[in-house]
Amino acid sequence: MILALYSLATWLAQPLLRRKLRRRGVAEPGYLRAVDERFGRYTTARPDGRGPLVWIHAVSLGETRAAAILLAALRERLPTMRLLLTHGTATGRAEGQKLLGAGDVQVWQPWDTRGATRRFLTHFKPDVGLLMETEIWPNQMHEAAARGVPMVLANARLSEKSLRGAQRAGLLLRPAYCALTAAWAQSEADAARLRTIGVRQVDVLGNLKFDARPDAAQQALGARWRAALGGRPVVMLASSREGEEVELLEQIKALALDGQARAAIKNEVTAVNAPLWLIVPRHPQRFAEVADLARAAGFEVAQRSRWADAPSPDALTADVWIGETLGEMTLYYSLADVALLGGSFAALGGQNLIEAAACGCPVVMGPHTFNFAQAAELAEAAGAARRVGDMAAGVAAALALSQRGPAHAAMSRAALDFAGAHQGAAARTADALAAVLERTKGLP
C-alpha cells in the first residue's frame, strides 16, 4: 500500500518535473536534452555484444568522477563488458560522455514511477545495476527485483542524518534497501548504518576517490600560474555553496586591506603577502552570480574562463579569481596554497577533500562534514586537514598557512601521504562485481 501511494505521488508529480527541467534548462541547457528519457521513453538501442551489460547510475558530477575511477578497473576485470550509464544532472551527464567507449550507451535515469522504471528495464535488460554512493529509489529497486536484476550500492555512504531520514520513511525505504544484493561501504561506520536500515550483505571496500590520479597537465599548469603570481599566496574556497561566498567576502573586507597595500601588490612589491582569493563554486548555474557578488563587494575580479593557458596581466593583480570552469579542480588545487572546504561552513555536509590531498593542498574545513565524515576524520587525524568552527576562524587559519611556513610544509606532506595510504578500492570493487555476475547470472 505504501509503495502504491508513493507510485501514485511520483506519477502525479511528472508535470512538476517537466516544469522544473524547463527552469533548470534556462541556466543549464543540458537539462533540455532528451527529456523523454526521464519518463522511460528511449530511442537508443540496447548495446549489442557477448559480454555483460553493466548499468552504472551516477547521479551527479561527483558520483560520475567516482564511477570513472571504478570503470577503469571494471574494464580491466571484465574486458567484454558493455556500459549503460545513467545520470540525474546535466553536469553528471556531460562528465559521463568522456567515459563512453564503442558500444556503450548513456541516457537519463528514469523518474521513479512504475511505468518509467519498467520501460527502462524492459528496453535495456541490464545484467547488473551498480548505483554510486547513495542512490536508492523504491520503484527502481522493486522493479529490478521483480526482473531478477541484481542491484549493488558501490562506494556506499550513509550519514547519520540520512539514516534518520530513511528510518522515518522506513515503510517505504527499508524494502528498497533490503532489495540490494550487496552494498560496498566506504567505512565501517557507513556499513553499520547500512545494516541498520536493512541491507543484508555489506562489505567495507574503501573509498574509490582515493584511487584517483591527479591530471599531470593540470598540475603543471597550476605550477606555472603560481610562478606567474611571483610568490603571491593563493587561498581557495573550493566547491563553495550558496551563502559561503558572501561569508568569505565579508571576512576579506574585514581584513581592511588598505589602498597602499593594494598599490604595492600592483607594483609587484613581493614583500606584501596579501593573498589572491580563488573561489570555485560547486554548481555551474551560480558561476555568474558569484562573480557578481565579488564585484558588488568592491573587489577586482578575474574569471578563469576568460583566458586560456596563462592569466591576463589584469588577472595577476586582481583581488579575487572565480574558477568558473568544469573539470579543472586539479588545476585549482595545484595553484592554491590552502583550500577552505566548501559545503562545510554552511550546514550542507561538506565536499570531497581527497582530490585536494592528492595534490598536496592543505585543507581547512568547517564544522559540517557529515556527507564525507570518514575522509574528513582521517584527513584531520593524518594532519592533512584542520577543522575550525566558522568562516572567520577558517580565513584566519588559511591566511596563516598561506604564508608557506613550516606548518604549511608539514600539512602538504601529510596530505600526499594521506591520499596514498587508502588506495585499492577500485580493484576490490571490480572483483566484487565480477563475483556478483558469476553468482547471479553465471557470467564470467
Short mmCIF file of C-alpha atoms in Angstrom, two decimals:
data_model
loop_
_atom_site.label_atom_id
_atom_site.label_comp_id
_atom_site.label_asym_id
_atom_site.label_seq_id
_atom_site.Cartn_x
_atom_site.Cartn_y
_atom_site.Cartn_z
CA MET A 1 0.00 0.00 0.00
CA ILE A 2 2.82 2.45 0.89
CA LEU A 3 4.62 1.73 -2.40
CA ALA A 4 1.33 2.15 -4.31
CA LEU A 5 0.73 5.55 -2.71
CA TYR A 6 4.34 6.59 -3.44
CA SER A 7 3.96 5.44 -7.05
CA LEU A 8 0.77 7.49 -7.42
CA ALA A 9 2.57 10.55 -6.00
CA THR A 10 5.53 10.22 -8.40
CA TRP A 11 3.13 9.73 -11.31
CA LEU A 12 1.15 12.85 -10.38
CA ALA A 13 4.40 14.83 -9.99
CA GLN A 14 5.51 14.32 -13.59
CA PRO A 15 4.20 17.72 -14.84
CA LEU A 16 6.08 19.40 -11.99
CA LEU A 17 9.26 17.58 -13.03
CA ARG A 18 8.86 18.80 -16.62
CA ARG A 19 8.40 22.36 -15.34
CA LYS A 20 11.49 22.06 -13.16
CA LEU A 21 13.56 20.78 -16.08
CA ARG A 22 12.45 23.73 -18.21
CA ARG A 23 13.51 26.16 -15.46
CA ARG A 24 16.87 24.46 -14.93
CA GLY A 25 17.39 24.38 -18.68
CA VAL A 26 17.49 28.17 -18.84
CA ALA A 27 20.81 28.21 -16.98
CA GLU A 28 21.97 24.71 -17.98
CA PRO A 29 20.76 23.70 -21.46
CA GLY A 30 21.81 20.10 -20.81
CA TYR A 31 18.59 19.64 -18.84
CA LEU A 32 16.58 20.17 -22.04
CA ARG A 33 18.28 17.27 -23.80
CA ALA A 34 16.34 14.04 -24.41
CA VAL A 35 13.69 14.89 -21.82
CA ASP A 36 11.52 11.90 -22.76
CA GLU A 37 14.24 9.61 -21.44
CA ARG A 38 13.36 10.88 -17.96
CA PHE A 39 9.98 9.21 -18.42
CA GLY A 40 11.28 5.88 -19.69
CA ARG A 41 10.99 6.50 -23.42
CA TYR A 42 14.24 5.68 -25.19
CA THR A 43 15.27 5.75 -28.83
CA THR A 44 18.78 4.43 -28.14
CA ALA A 45 19.06 0.68 -28.71
CA ARG A 46 20.34 -1.79 -26.13
CA PRO A 47 24.08 -2.32 -26.68
CA ASP A 48 24.96 -5.47 -28.60
CA GLY A 49 27.78 -7.80 -27.61
CA ARG A 50 28.68 -11.02 -25.83
CA GLY A 51 29.74 -9.60 -22.52
CA PRO A 52 27.59 -8.48 -19.58
CA LEU A 53 25.67 -5.20 -19.76
CA VAL A 54 26.66 -3.29 -16.64
CA TRP A 55 24.32 -0.46 -15.70
CA ILE A 56 26.07 2.24 -13.65
CA HIS A 57 23.98 5.04 -12.20
CA ALA A 58 25.99 8.13 -11.27
CA VAL A 59 23.51 10.85 -10.39
CA SER A 60 25.77 13.92 -10.49
CA LEU A 61 29.29 15.17 -11.11
CA GLY A 62 30.96 13.74 -8.01
CA GLU A 63 29.44 10.30 -8.46
CA THR A 64 30.39 10.31 -12.15
CA ARG A 65 34.00 11.03 -11.29
CA ALA A 66 33.96 8.17 -8.80
CA ALA A 67 32.41 5.96 -11.47
CA ALA A 68 35.25 6.89 -13.83
CA ILE A 69 37.77 5.54 -11.33
CA LEU A 70 35.83 2.31 -10.94
CA LEU A 71 35.17 1.94 -14.66
CA ALA A 72 38.86 1.71 -15.49
CA ALA A 73 39.18 -1.24 -13.09
CA LEU A 74 35.96 -2.83 -14.35
CA ARG A 75 37.08 -2.76 -17.98
CA GLU A 76 40.30 -4.46 -16.97
CA ARG A 77 38.48 -7.07 -14.87
CA LEU A 78 35.59 -7.57 -17.36
CA PRO A 79 37.07 -6.80 -20.79
CA THR A 80 33.91 -7.79 -22.72
CA MET A 81 31.53 -5.69 -20.62
CA ARG A 82 29.26 -3.10 -22.16
CA LEU A 83 28.28 0.02 -20.25
CA LEU A 84 24.84 1.52 -19.69
CA LEU A 85 25.49 4.83 -17.94
CA THR A 86 22.70 6.91 -16.39
CA HIS A 87 22.64 10.29 -14.62
CA GLY A 88 20.27 12.72 -12.97
CA THR A 89 22.08 16.05 -13.55
CA ALA A 90 23.40 17.86 -16.58
CA THR A 91 26.92 18.16 -15.14
CA GLY A 92 26.98 14.42 -14.44
CA ARG A 93 25.88 13.62 -17.98
CA ALA A 94 28.43 15.98 -19.54
CA GLU A 95 31.23 14.42 -17.50
CA GLY A 96 29.96 10.92 -18.26
CA GLN A 97 30.30 11.41 -22.00
CA LYS A 98 34.06 11.18 -21.52
CA LEU A 99 33.71 7.63 -20.18
CA LEU A 100 31.93 6.08 -23.15
CA GLY A 101 33.62 3.54 -25.37
CA ALA A 102 32.46 1.81 -28.55
CA GLY A 103 29.09 0.19 -27.97
CA ASP A 104 28.37 1.97 -24.69
CA VAL A 105 25.11 3.84 -24.07
CA GLN A 106 24.36 6.92 -21.97
CA VAL A 107 20.81 8.01 -21.04
CA TRP A 108 18.94 9.75 -18.25
CA GLN A 109 17.87 7.80 -15.19
CA PRO A 110 14.08 7.39 -15.41
CA TRP A 111 11.86 9.25 -13.00
CA ASP A 112 10.83 6.81 -10.27
CA THR A 113 7.36 5.89 -11.48
CA ARG A 114 6.48 2.26 -12.01
CA GLY A 115 5.85 2.82 -15.70
CA ALA A 116 9.09 4.67 -16.45
CA THR A 117 11.20 2.24 -14.45
CA ARG A 118 9.56 -0.77 -16.12
CA ARG A 119 10.10 0.68 -19.58
CA PHE A 120 13.77 1.36 -18.78
CA LEU A 121 14.44 -2.17 -17.54
CA THR A 122 12.41 -3.79 -20.34
CA HIS A 123 14.23 -1.78 -23.00
CA PHE A 124 17.82 -2.21 -21.80
CA LYS A 125 17.68 -5.50 -19.83
CA PRO A 126 20.87 -4.85 -17.79
CA ASP A 127 22.65 -7.84 -16.29
CA VAL A 128 23.52 -5.91 -13.14
CA GLY A 129 22.82 -2.47 -11.71
CA LEU A 130 25.56 -0.58 -9.89
CA LEU A 131 24.38 2.50 -8.00
CA MET A 132 27.01 5.00 -6.93
CA GLU A 133 27.16 6.11 -3.30
CA THR A 134 23.59 6.91 -2.18
CA GLU A 135 21.04 6.50 -4.97
CA ILE A 136 18.23 4.23 -3.75
CA TRP A 137 14.76 4.65 -5.27
CA PRO A 138 11.78 2.49 -4.21
CA ASN A 139 10.25 1.67 -7.61
CA GLN A 140 13.66 1.20 -9.19
CA MET A 141 14.57 -1.41 -6.57
CA HIS A 142 11.14 -3.09 -6.66
CA GLU A 143 11.09 -3.46 -10.44
CA ALA A 144 14.70 -4.65 -10.61
CA ALA A 145 13.99 -7.33 -8.03
CA ALA A 146 10.89 -8.43 -9.97
CA ARG A 147 13.07 -8.97 -13.06
CA GLY A 148 15.93 -10.65 -11.25
CA VAL A 149 18.40 -7.81 -11.87
CA PRO A 150 20.98 -7.81 -9.03
CA MET A 151 21.46 -4.30 -7.64
CA VAL A 152 24.54 -3.20 -5.70
CA LEU A 153 25.43 0.07 -3.98
CA ALA A 154 29.09 0.91 -4.65
CA ASN A 155 31.27 3.39 -2.80
CA ALA A 156 28.33 3.43 -0.43
CA ARG A 157 27.92 6.06 2.24
CA LEU A 158 25.07 6.79 4.63
CA SER A 159 25.33 9.63 7.13
CA GLU A 160 23.57 9.68 10.49
CA LYS A 161 21.27 12.38 9.15
CA SER A 162 20.38 10.30 6.08
CA LEU A 163 19.86 7.21 8.23
CA ARG A 164 17.38 9.09 10.42
CA GLY A 165 15.54 10.27 7.31
CA ALA A 166 15.44 6.74 5.89
CA GLN A 167 14.15 5.39 9.21
CA ARG A 168 11.35 7.98 9.26
CA ALA A 169 10.31 6.70 5.83
CA GLY A 170 11.08 3.11 6.83
CA LEU A 171 7.89 1.54 5.43
CA LEU A 172 8.90 2.84 2.00
CA LEU A 173 12.70 2.80 2.06
CA ARG A 174 13.55 -0.27 4.15
CA PRO A 175 12.22 -2.67 1.47
CA ALA A 176 14.30 -0.81 -1.12
CA TYR A 177 17.48 -1.21 0.93
CA CYS A 178 16.60 -4.84 1.68
CA ALA A 179 16.35 -5.49 -2.07
CA LEU A 180 20.04 -4.69 -2.58
CA THR A 181 22.16 -7.71 -3.48
CA ALA A 182 25.11 -6.03 -1.74
CA ALA A 183 26.43 -2.71 -0.50
CA TRP A 184 30.16 -1.94 -0.60
CA ALA A 185 30.72 0.74 2.01
CA GLN A 186 33.41 3.38 2.28
CA SER A 187 33.85 2.86 6.03
CA GLU A 188 32.85 0.69 8.96
CA ALA A 189 30.55 3.46 10.20
CA ASP A 190 28.75 3.61 6.82
CA ALA A 191 28.50 -0.20 6.86
CA ALA A 192 26.90 -0.22 10.32
CA ARG A 193 24.29 2.34 9.26
CA LEU A 194 23.51 0.40 6.05
CA ARG A 195 22.95 -2.77 8.09
CA THR A 196 20.67 -0.81 10.43
CA ILE A 197 18.41 0.21 7.53
CA GLY A 198 18.16 -3.36 6.28
CA VAL A 199 20.94 -4.14 3.80
CA ARG A 200 21.76 -7.82 4.26
CA GLN A 201 25.16 -8.09 2.58
CA VAL A 202 27.54 -5.25 3.46
CA ASP A 203 31.30 -5.21 2.98
CA VAL A 204 33.77 -2.38 3.56
CA LEU A 205 35.82 -1.94 0.37
CA GLY A 206 37.02 1.65 0.89
CA ASN A 207 36.55 4.94 -0.93
CA LEU A 208 37.05 4.88 -4.70
CA LYS A 209 38.11 8.52 -4.72
CA PHE A 210 41.44 7.65 -3.11
CA ASP A 211 42.32 5.79 -6.34
CA ALA A 212 42.03 8.94 -8.46
CA ARG A 213 45.24 10.22 -10.04
CA PRO A 214 45.65 13.99 -10.42
CA ASP A 215 45.86 15.19 -14.01
CA ALA A 216 49.56 15.83 -14.65
CA ALA A 217 48.94 18.51 -17.28
CA GLN A 218 46.69 20.45 -14.90
CA GLN A 219 49.25 20.14 -12.11
CA ALA A 220 51.94 21.56 -14.39
CA LEU A 221 49.66 24.43 -15.44
CA GLY A 222 48.89 25.23 -11.81
CA ALA A 223 52.61 25.36 -11.05
CA ARG A 224 53.17 27.79 -13.95
CA TRP A 225 50.41 30.06 -12.68
CA ARG A 226 51.91 30.05 -9.20
CA ALA A 227 55.19 31.16 -10.73
CA ALA A 228 53.43 33.90 -12.70
CA LEU A 229 51.98 35.26 -9.45
CA GLY A 230 55.53 35.96 -8.26
CA GLY A 231 55.24 34.48 -4.79
CA ARG A 232 51.80 35.85 -4.01
CA PRO A 233 49.94 33.26 -1.91
CA VAL A 234 46.62 31.79 -3.07
CA VAL A 235 43.72 30.93 -0.75
CA MET A 236 40.93 28.91 -2.35
CA LEU A 237 37.29 28.39 -1.38
CA ALA A 238 36.69 25.02 -3.03
CA SER A 239 33.27 23.83 -4.24
CA SER A 240 31.55 26.69 -2.45
CA ARG A 241 27.83 26.66 -1.76
CA GLU A 242 25.29 29.46 -1.56
CA GLY A 243 25.94 31.75 1.39
CA GLU A 244 29.55 30.71 1.87
CA GLU A 245 30.90 33.11 -0.74
CA VAL A 246 29.19 36.04 0.98
CA GLU A 247 30.70 34.95 4.30
CA LEU A 248 34.15 34.75 2.76
CA LEU A 249 33.87 38.14 1.06
CA GLU A 250 32.77 39.73 4.32
CA GLN A 251 35.78 38.27 6.09
CA ILE A 252 38.12 39.53 3.39
CA LYS A 253 36.67 43.02 3.70
CA ALA A 254 37.10 42.83 7.45
CA LEU A 255 40.82 42.40 6.90
CA ALA A 256 40.76 46.05 5.75
CA LEU A 257 43.48 45.77 3.15
CA ASP A 258 44.26 49.43 2.64
CA GLY A 259 44.94 51.24 -0.60
CA GLN A 260 48.69 51.42 0.00
CA ALA A 261 48.93 47.64 0.26
CA ARG A 262 46.83 47.21 -2.87
CA ALA A 263 49.13 49.56 -4.74
CA ALA A 264 52.14 47.61 -3.52
CA ILE A 265 50.71 44.42 -4.98
CA LYS A 266 50.06 46.07 -8.30
CA ASN A 267 53.62 47.40 -8.35
CA GLU A 268 54.86 43.83 -7.78
CA VAL A 269 56.37 44.53 -4.38
CA THR A 270 56.61 40.89 -3.35
CA ALA A 271 57.22 41.65 0.32
CA VAL A 272 53.48 42.19 0.63
CA ASN A 273 51.95 38.77 1.24
CA ALA A 274 48.33 39.73 0.65
CA PRO A 275 46.71 36.68 -0.96
CA LEU A 276 44.85 36.11 -4.14
CA TRP A 277 41.42 34.71 -3.24
CA LEU A 278 40.22 31.94 -5.55
CA ILE A 279 36.52 30.98 -5.37
CA VAL A 280 35.36 27.85 -7.20
CA PRO A 281 31.55 27.48 -6.91
CA ARG A 282 30.13 23.97 -6.66
CA HIS A 283 27.29 24.50 -9.15
CA PRO A 284 27.81 25.94 -12.63
CA GLN A 285 24.47 27.75 -12.66
CA ARG A 286 25.93 30.02 -9.93
CA PHE A 287 29.18 30.96 -11.69
CA ALA A 288 27.98 34.36 -12.92
CA GLU A 289 26.16 35.06 -9.65
CA VAL A 290 29.32 34.54 -7.58
CA ALA A 291 31.38 36.77 -9.86
CA ASP A 292 28.74 39.48 -9.49
CA LEU A 293 28.77 39.08 -5.70
CA ALA A 294 32.52 39.67 -5.56
CA ARG A 295 32.31 42.74 -7.80
CA ALA A 296 29.40 44.14 -5.78
CA ALA A 297 31.54 43.76 -2.65
CA GLY A 298 34.10 46.08 -4.22
CA PHE A 299 36.75 43.60 -5.33
CA GLU A 300 38.61 43.48 -8.61
CA VAL A 301 37.56 40.17 -10.14
CA ALA A 302 39.08 37.98 -12.85
CA GLN A 303 37.25 34.99 -14.31
CA ARG A 304 39.20 31.89 -15.29
CA SER A 305 37.06 31.26 -18.39
CA ARG A 306 38.36 34.48 -19.99
CA TRP A 307 41.89 33.28 -20.59
CA ALA A 308 43.47 30.09 -21.89
CA ASP A 309 46.85 28.83 -20.65
CA ALA A 310 48.11 31.99 -18.95
CA PRO A 311 46.33 34.58 -16.77
CA SER A 312 45.97 38.01 -18.28
CA PRO A 313 48.05 40.86 -16.78
CA ASP A 314 44.91 42.25 -15.12
CA ALA A 315 44.17 38.86 -13.59
CA LEU A 316 47.58 38.75 -11.93
CA THR A 317 46.74 41.85 -9.90
CA ALA A 318 43.06 41.11 -9.23
CA ASP A 319 41.76 40.58 -5.72
CA VAL A 320 39.57 37.59 -6.49
CA TRP A 321 39.60 34.88 -9.15
CA ILE A 322 36.44 32.96 -9.97
CA GLY A 323 37.11 29.40 -11.09
CA GLU A 324 34.02 29.07 -13.25
CA THR A 325 35.09 26.08 -15.32
CA LEU A 326 34.31 22.37 -15.01
CA GLY A 327 36.87 19.61 -14.80
CA GLU A 328 39.77 21.76 -13.57
CA MET A 329 39.81 21.10 -9.83
CA THR A 330 43.29 19.58 -10.06
CA LEU A 331 44.48 22.83 -11.66
CA TYR A 332 42.94 24.90 -8.87
CA TYR A 333 44.26 22.70 -6.05
CA SER A 334 47.73 22.73 -7.63
CA LEU A 335 47.61 26.52 -7.75
CA ALA A 336 46.32 27.06 -4.20
CA ASP A 337 48.43 27.15 -1.06
CA VAL A 338 45.44 26.15 1.05
CA ALA A 339 41.78 25.31 0.42
CA LEU A 340 38.74 26.18 2.51
CA LEU A 341 36.33 23.26 2.07
CA GLY A 342 33.03 24.33 0.58
CA GLY A 343 29.80 22.95 1.99
CA SER A 344 31.40 22.59 5.42
CA PHE A 345 30.84 26.16 6.65
CA ALA A 346 27.13 26.00 5.87
CA ALA A 347 25.24 23.01 7.26
CA LEU A 348 25.48 21.11 3.97
CA GLY A 349 27.77 18.21 4.81
CA GLY A 350 30.97 19.29 3.10
CA GLN A 351 32.59 18.13 -0.14
CA ASN A 352 35.17 15.56 -1.12
CA LEU A 353 38.61 16.65 0.13
CA ILE A 354 40.56 13.69 -1.27
CA GLU A 355 41.41 15.42 -4.55
CA ALA A 356 42.90 18.34 -2.64
CA ALA A 357 45.03 15.94 -0.59
CA ALA A 358 46.23 14.14 -3.72
CA CYS A 359 47.53 17.49 -4.99
CA GLY A 360 49.30 18.21 -1.69
CA CYS A 361 46.95 21.08 -0.86
CA PRO A 362 46.21 21.53 2.88
CA VAL A 363 42.51 21.81 3.73
CA VAL A 364 40.73 23.95 6.32
CA MET A 365 37.21 22.67 6.92
CA GLY A 366 34.25 23.96 8.86
CA PRO A 367 32.12 22.04 11.35
CA HIS A 368 29.78 20.36 8.82
CA THR A 369 31.34 17.35 7.07
CA PHE A 370 28.72 14.67 7.68
CA ASN A 371 28.48 13.67 3.99
CA PHE A 372 32.19 12.84 3.93
CA ALA A 373 32.71 12.04 7.59
CA GLN A 374 35.26 9.26 7.25
CA ALA A 375 37.53 11.09 4.80
CA ALA A 376 37.34 14.27 6.89
CA GLU A 377 38.16 12.45 10.13
CA LEU A 378 41.04 10.52 8.56
CA ALA A 379 42.47 13.66 6.95
CA GLU A 380 42.31 15.55 10.23
CA ALA A 381 43.94 12.68 12.11
CA ALA A 382 46.70 12.46 9.48
CA GLY A 383 47.45 16.19 9.72
CA ALA A 384 46.27 16.85 6.15
CA ALA A 385 43.26 18.93 7.22
CA ARG A 386 42.39 21.29 10.05
CA ARG A 387 38.91 21.82 11.46
CA VAL A 388 37.58 25.22 12.59
CA GLY A 389 34.30 26.46 13.99
CA ASP A 390 33.26 29.05 11.40
CA MET A 391 34.33 31.03 8.34
CA ALA A 392 36.13 33.70 10.37
CA ALA A 393 38.34 31.08 12.01
CA GLY A 394 38.75 29.37 8.65
CA VAL A 395 40.02 32.52 6.98
CA ALA A 396 42.44 33.17 9.83
CA ALA A 397 43.82 29.62 9.65
CA ALA A 398 44.06 29.70 5.87
CA LEU A 399 45.88 33.02 5.88
CA ALA A 400 48.44 31.72 8.35
CA LEU A 401 49.04 28.58 6.27
CA SER A 402 49.25 30.55 3.03
CA GLN A 403 52.46 32.20 4.21
CA ARG A 404 54.21 28.87 3.43
CA GLY A 405 55.90 28.33 6.76
CA PRO A 406 56.80 25.02 8.43
CA ALA A 407 53.16 24.22 9.31
CA HIS A 408 52.17 24.52 5.65
CA ALA A 409 55.02 22.27 4.52
CA ALA A 410 54.08 19.64 7.11
CA MET A 411 50.41 19.67 6.11
CA SER A 412 51.27 19.42 2.42
CA ARG A 413 53.43 16.34 3.03
CA ALA A 414 50.76 14.84 5.26
CA ALA A 415 48.14 15.41 2.55
CA LEU A 416 50.14 13.47 -0.04
CA ASP A 417 50.81 10.63 2.42
CA PHE A 418 47.14 10.51 3.42
CA ALA A 419 45.94 10.32 -0.18
CA GLY A 420 48.32 7.47 -0.98
CA ALA A 421 47.57 5.39 2.11
CA HIS A 422 43.97 4.42 1.34
CA GLN A 423 44.07 3.20 -2.25
CA GLY A 424 42.83 -0.09 -3.72
CA ALA A 425 39.03 0.28 -3.51
CA ALA A 426 38.60 0.24 -7.30
CA ALA A 427 40.22 -3.18 -7.75
CA ARG A 428 38.32 -4.61 -4.77
CA THR A 429 35.01 -3.29 -6.12
CA ALA A 430 35.66 -4.63 -9.62
CA ASP A 431 36.39 -8.07 -8.18
CA ALA A 432 33.23 -7.94 -6.06
CA LEU A 433 31.06 -7.02 -9.06
CA ALA A 434 32.56 -9.84 -11.12
CA ALA A 435 31.67 -12.23 -8.28
CA VAL A 436 28.06 -10.96 -8.24
CA LEU A 437 27.76 -11.54 -12.00
CA GLU A 438 29.17 -15.03 -11.72
CA ARG A 439 26.97 -15.95 -8.75
CA THR A 440 23.68 -14.47 -10.00
CA LYS A 441 24.00 -14.68 -13.78
CA GLY A 442 26.63 -17.32 -14.38
CA LEU A 443 28.64 -14.74 -16.33
CA PRO A 444 32.45 -14.90 -16.25
#
